[in-house]
Short mmCIF file of C-alpha atoms in Angstrom, two decimals:
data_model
loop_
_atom_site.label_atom_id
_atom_site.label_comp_id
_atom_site.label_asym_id
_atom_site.label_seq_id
_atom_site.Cartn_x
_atom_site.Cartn_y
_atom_site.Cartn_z
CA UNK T 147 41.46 78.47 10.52
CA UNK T 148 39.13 81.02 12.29
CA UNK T 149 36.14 81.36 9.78
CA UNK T 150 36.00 85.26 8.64
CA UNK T 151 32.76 87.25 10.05
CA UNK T 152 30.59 89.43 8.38
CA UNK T 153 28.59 92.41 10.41
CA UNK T 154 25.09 93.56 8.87
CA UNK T 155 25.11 96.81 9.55
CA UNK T 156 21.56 97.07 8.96
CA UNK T 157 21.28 95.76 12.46
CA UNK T 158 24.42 96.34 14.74
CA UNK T 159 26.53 99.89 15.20
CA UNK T 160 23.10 101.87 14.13
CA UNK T 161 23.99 103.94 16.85
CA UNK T 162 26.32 105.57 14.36
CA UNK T 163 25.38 106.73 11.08
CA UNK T 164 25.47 104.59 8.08
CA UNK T 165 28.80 105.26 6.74
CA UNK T 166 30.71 105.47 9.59
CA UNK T 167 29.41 101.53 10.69
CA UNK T 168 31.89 99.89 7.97
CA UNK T 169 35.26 101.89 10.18
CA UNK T 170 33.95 100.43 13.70
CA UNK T 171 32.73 97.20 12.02
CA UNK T 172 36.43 96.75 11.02
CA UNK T 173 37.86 98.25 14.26
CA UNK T 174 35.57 96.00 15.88
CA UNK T 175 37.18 92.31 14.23
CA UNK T 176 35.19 92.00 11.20
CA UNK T 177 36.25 91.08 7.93
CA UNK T 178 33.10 92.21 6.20
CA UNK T 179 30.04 93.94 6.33
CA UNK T 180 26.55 93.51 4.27
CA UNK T 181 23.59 94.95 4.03
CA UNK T 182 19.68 94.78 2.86
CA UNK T 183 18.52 96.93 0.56
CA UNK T 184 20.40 98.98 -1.47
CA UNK T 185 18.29 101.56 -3.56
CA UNK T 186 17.85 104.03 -0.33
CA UNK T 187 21.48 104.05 -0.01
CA UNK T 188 24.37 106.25 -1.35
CA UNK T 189 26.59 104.18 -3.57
CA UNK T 190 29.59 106.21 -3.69
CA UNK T 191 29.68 106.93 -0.10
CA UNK T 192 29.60 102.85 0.33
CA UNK T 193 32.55 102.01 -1.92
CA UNK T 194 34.84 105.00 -0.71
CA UNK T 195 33.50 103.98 3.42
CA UNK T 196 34.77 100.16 2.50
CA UNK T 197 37.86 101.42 0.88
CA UNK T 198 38.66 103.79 3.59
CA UNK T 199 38.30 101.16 6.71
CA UNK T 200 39.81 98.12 4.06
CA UNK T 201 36.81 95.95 4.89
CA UNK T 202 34.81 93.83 2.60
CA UNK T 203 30.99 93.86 1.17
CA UNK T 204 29.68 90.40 1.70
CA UNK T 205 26.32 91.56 0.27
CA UNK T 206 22.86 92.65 -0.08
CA UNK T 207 19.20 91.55 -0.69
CA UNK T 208 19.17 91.41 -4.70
CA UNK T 209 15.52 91.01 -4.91
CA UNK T 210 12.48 93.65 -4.08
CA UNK T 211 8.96 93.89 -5.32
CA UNK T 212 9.26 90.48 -7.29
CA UNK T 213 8.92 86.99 -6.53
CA UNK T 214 10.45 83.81 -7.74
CA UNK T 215 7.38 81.28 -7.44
CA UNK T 216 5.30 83.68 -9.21
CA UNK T 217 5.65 83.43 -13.34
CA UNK T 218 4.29 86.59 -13.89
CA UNK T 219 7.59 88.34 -12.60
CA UNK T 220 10.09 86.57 -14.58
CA UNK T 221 10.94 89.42 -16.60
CA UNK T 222 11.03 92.28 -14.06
CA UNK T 223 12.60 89.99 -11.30
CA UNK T 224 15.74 89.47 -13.67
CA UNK T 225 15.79 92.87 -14.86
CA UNK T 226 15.77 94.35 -11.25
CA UNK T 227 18.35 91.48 -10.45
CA UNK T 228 20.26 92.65 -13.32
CA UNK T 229 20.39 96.04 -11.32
CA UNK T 230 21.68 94.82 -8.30
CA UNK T 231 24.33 92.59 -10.21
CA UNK T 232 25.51 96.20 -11.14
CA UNK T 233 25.39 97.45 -7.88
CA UNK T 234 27.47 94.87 -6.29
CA UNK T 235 30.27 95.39 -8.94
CA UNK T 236 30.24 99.00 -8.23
CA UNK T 237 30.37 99.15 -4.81
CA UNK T 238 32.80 95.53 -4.88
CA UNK T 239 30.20 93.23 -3.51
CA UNK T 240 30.37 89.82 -3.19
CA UNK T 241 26.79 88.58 -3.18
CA UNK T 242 23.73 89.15 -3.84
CA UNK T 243 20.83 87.80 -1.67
CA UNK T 244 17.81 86.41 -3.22
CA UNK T 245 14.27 85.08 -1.60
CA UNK T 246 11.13 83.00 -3.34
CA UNK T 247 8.73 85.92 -1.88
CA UNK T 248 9.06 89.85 -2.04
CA UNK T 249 9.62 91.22 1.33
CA UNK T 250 7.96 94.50 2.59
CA UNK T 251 8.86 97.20 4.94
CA UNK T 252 9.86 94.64 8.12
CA UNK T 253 10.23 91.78 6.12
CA UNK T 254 6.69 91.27 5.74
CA UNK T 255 5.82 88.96 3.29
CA UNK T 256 4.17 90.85 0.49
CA UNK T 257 1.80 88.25 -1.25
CA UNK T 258 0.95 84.34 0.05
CA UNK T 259 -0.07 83.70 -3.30
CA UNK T 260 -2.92 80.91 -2.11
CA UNK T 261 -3.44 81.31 -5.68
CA UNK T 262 -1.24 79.02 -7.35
CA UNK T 263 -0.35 75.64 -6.52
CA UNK T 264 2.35 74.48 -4.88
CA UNK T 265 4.03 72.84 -8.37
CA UNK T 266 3.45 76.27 -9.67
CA UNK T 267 5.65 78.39 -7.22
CA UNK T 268 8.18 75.24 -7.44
CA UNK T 269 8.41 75.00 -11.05
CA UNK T 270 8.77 79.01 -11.24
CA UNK T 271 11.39 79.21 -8.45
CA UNK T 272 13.19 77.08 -10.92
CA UNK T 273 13.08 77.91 -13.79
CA UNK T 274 13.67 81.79 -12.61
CA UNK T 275 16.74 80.57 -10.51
CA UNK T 276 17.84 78.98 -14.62
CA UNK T 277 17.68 82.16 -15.83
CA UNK T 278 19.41 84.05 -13.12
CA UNK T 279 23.04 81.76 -13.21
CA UNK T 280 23.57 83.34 -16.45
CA UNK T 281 23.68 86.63 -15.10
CA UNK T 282 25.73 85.89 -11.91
CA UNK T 283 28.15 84.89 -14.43
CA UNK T 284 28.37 87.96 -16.70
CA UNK T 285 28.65 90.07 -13.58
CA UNK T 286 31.28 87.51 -11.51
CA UNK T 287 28.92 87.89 -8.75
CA UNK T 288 27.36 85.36 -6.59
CA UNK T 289 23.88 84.25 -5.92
CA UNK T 290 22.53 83.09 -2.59
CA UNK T 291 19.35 82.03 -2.09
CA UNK T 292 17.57 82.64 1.25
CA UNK T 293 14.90 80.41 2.78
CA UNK T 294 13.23 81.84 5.72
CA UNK T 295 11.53 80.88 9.37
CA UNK T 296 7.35 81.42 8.76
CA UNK T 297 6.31 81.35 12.47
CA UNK T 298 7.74 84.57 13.70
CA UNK T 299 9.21 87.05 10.73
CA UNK T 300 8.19 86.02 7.41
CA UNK T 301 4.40 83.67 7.58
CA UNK T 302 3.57 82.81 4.41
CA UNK T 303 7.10 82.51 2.66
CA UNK T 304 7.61 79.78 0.16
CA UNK T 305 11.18 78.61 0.80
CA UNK T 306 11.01 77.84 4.35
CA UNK T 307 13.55 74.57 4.30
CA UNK T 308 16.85 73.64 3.70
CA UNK T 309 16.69 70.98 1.63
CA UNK T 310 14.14 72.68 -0.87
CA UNK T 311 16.83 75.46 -1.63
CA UNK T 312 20.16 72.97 -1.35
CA UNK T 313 18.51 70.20 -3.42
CA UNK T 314 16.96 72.70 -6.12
CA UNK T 315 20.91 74.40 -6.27
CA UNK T 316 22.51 70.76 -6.25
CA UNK T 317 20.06 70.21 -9.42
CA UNK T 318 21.53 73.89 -10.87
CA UNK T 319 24.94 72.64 -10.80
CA UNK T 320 25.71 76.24 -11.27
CA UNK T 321 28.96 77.65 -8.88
CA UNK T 322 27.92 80.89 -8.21
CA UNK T 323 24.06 79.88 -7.28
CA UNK T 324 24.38 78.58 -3.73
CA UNK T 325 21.86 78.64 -0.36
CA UNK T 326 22.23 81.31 2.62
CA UNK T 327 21.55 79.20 5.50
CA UNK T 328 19.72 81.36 8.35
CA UNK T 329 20.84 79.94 11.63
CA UNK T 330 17.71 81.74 13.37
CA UNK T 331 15.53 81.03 10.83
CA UNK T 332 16.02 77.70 10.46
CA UNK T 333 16.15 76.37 13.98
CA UNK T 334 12.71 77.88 14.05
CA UNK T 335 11.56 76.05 10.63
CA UNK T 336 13.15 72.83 11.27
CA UNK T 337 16.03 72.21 14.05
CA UNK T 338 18.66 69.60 13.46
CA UNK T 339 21.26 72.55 12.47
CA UNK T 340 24.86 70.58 12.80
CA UNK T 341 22.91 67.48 10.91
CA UNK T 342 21.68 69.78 7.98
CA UNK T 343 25.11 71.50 7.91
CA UNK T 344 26.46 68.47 7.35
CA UNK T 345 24.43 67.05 4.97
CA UNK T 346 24.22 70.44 2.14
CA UNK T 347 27.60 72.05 3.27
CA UNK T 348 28.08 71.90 -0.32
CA UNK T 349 25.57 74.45 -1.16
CA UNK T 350 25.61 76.32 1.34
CA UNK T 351 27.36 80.22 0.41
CA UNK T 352 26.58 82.27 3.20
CA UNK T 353 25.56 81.41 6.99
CA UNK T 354 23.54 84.20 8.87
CA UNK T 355 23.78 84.18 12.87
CA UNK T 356 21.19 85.15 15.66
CA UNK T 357 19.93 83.15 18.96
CA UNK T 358 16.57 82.07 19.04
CA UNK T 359 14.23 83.02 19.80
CA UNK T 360 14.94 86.58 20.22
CA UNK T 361 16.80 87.18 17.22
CA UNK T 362 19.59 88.59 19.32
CA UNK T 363 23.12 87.65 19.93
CA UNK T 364 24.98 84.05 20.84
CA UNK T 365 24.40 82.91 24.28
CA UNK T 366 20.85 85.00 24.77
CA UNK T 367 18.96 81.65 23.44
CA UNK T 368 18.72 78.16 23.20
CA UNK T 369 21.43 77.81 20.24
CA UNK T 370 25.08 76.38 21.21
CA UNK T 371 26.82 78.25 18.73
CA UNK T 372 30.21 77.90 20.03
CA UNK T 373 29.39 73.58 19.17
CA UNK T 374 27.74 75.03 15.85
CA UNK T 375 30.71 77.27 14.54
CA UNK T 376 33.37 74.43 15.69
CA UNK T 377 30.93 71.87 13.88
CA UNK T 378 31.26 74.71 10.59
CA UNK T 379 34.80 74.25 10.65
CA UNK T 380 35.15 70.50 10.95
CA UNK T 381 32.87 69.67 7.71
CA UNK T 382 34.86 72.24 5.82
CA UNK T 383 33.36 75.14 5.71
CA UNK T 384 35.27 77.94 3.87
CA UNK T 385 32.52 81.04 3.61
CA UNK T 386 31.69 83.84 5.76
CA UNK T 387 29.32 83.72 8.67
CA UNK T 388 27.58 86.92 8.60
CA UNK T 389 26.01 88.24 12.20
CA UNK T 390 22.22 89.83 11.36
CA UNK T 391 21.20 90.24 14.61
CA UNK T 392 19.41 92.59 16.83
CA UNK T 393 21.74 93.71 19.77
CA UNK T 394 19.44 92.70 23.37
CA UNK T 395 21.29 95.79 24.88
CA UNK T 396 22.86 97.37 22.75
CA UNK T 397 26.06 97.06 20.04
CA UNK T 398 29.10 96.65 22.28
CA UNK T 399 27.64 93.72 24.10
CA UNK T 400 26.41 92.10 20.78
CA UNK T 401 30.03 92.54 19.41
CA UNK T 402 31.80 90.93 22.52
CA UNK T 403 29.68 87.86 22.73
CA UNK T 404 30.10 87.39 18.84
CA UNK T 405 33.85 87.59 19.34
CA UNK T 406 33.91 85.64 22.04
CA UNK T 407 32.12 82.53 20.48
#
């Protein structure tokens, strides 16, 4: 069974303006589309846009201004993430995204925190990611949790492996807390994608695709994705491969070498 694709629209068909992206993303082949943030956006115009082309919301970033490793946010991180939990029913979402570091404007990592120790910013993540499964549940939304490459887009981040995220989920036991693993960011942290597939397919929730380096589409770096989507499908991998990528030319291309993988 083809695995279902997911188009970030943050990313591809900007050419056209934000609502009119979830019509050509569906015209286009995909399934789904997500997002990143979603307090700059027009909620209503989302849910009737989805309705109107019959495609799905995969997601959005559920996190902002707040960290997970830091134990000062606690209380505002779950209250904000209580706000996106409503978003995501509203609009019909299926996930939220969540990250151990605020991002800023580019995904600039807002604070290093060289402050507190590394059991610290564990121990918080933690205990934080406790406290969120309770609220995934009340909303019937899921959580995935996002590590992230720190040589090229996001220095400083905490999470920045697999098997942090996977292990500290596997501990969690919780079903709707699982990992978004970050094709692109992760060959760049670590390598050894179809061997780390393997080994945490279990909780993994989400899969994001780009070519490194680059950031841009299959086939424009050194990743074999065909071999890395046929790998997906032979450990049993049921979720949705989302494309967050950054067209080399421009959307049409991006789209016809993502089909074609």
């Amino acid at each position: 069974m083809a695995l279902q694709k997911s188009a970030c629209i943050e990313t591809l068909f900007t050419e056209l303006p934000f609502a009119s992206r979830f019509k050509a993303a569906r015209q286009a082949g995909f399934d789904f589309v997500e997002f990143w943030g979603w307090p700059d956006k027009k909620l209503d115009e989302i849910r009737e846009a989805a309705r109107e082309a019959n495609i799905g919301i995969s997601g959005f970033n559920g996190d902002a201004d707040y960290s997970l490793i830091d134990p000062s946010h606690k209380k505002p991180y779950l209250d904000y993430l209580r706000q996106s939990l409503e978003v995501a029913k509203k609009i019909g979402a299926r996930s939220v995204t969540i990250h151990s570091n605020a991002l800023g404007d580019g995904g600039v990592v807002v604070n290093h925190y060289p402050d507190l120790s590394f059991t610290v910013k564990l121990c918080s993540m933690y205990d934080m990611l406790l406290a969120c499964v309770p609220l995934a549940d009340e909303y019937g939304v899921n959580l995935n949790l996002e590590a992230l490459n720190i040589t090229t887009d996001h220095v400083g981040n905490f999470l920045e492996h697999t098997s942090m995220g996977a292990e500290i989920c596997e501990l969690i036991n919780a079903p709707r807390l699982k990992i978004l693993y970050d094709v692109y960011h992760m060959q760049l942290n670590e390598g050894g994608i179809c061997d780390t597939l393997s080994k945490y397919v279990a909780q993994i929730g989400h899969i994001h695709v780009a070519d490194a380096p680059g950031r841009h589409e299959p086939g424009t770096g050194e990743i074999n994705y065909p071999n890395v989507l046929r790998h997906l499908e032979s450990i049993g991998y049921t979720g949705l491969v989302g494309y967050e990528l950054f067209p080399k030319t421009d959307t049409a291309a991006a789209v016809k070498a993502i089909m074609s993988c």
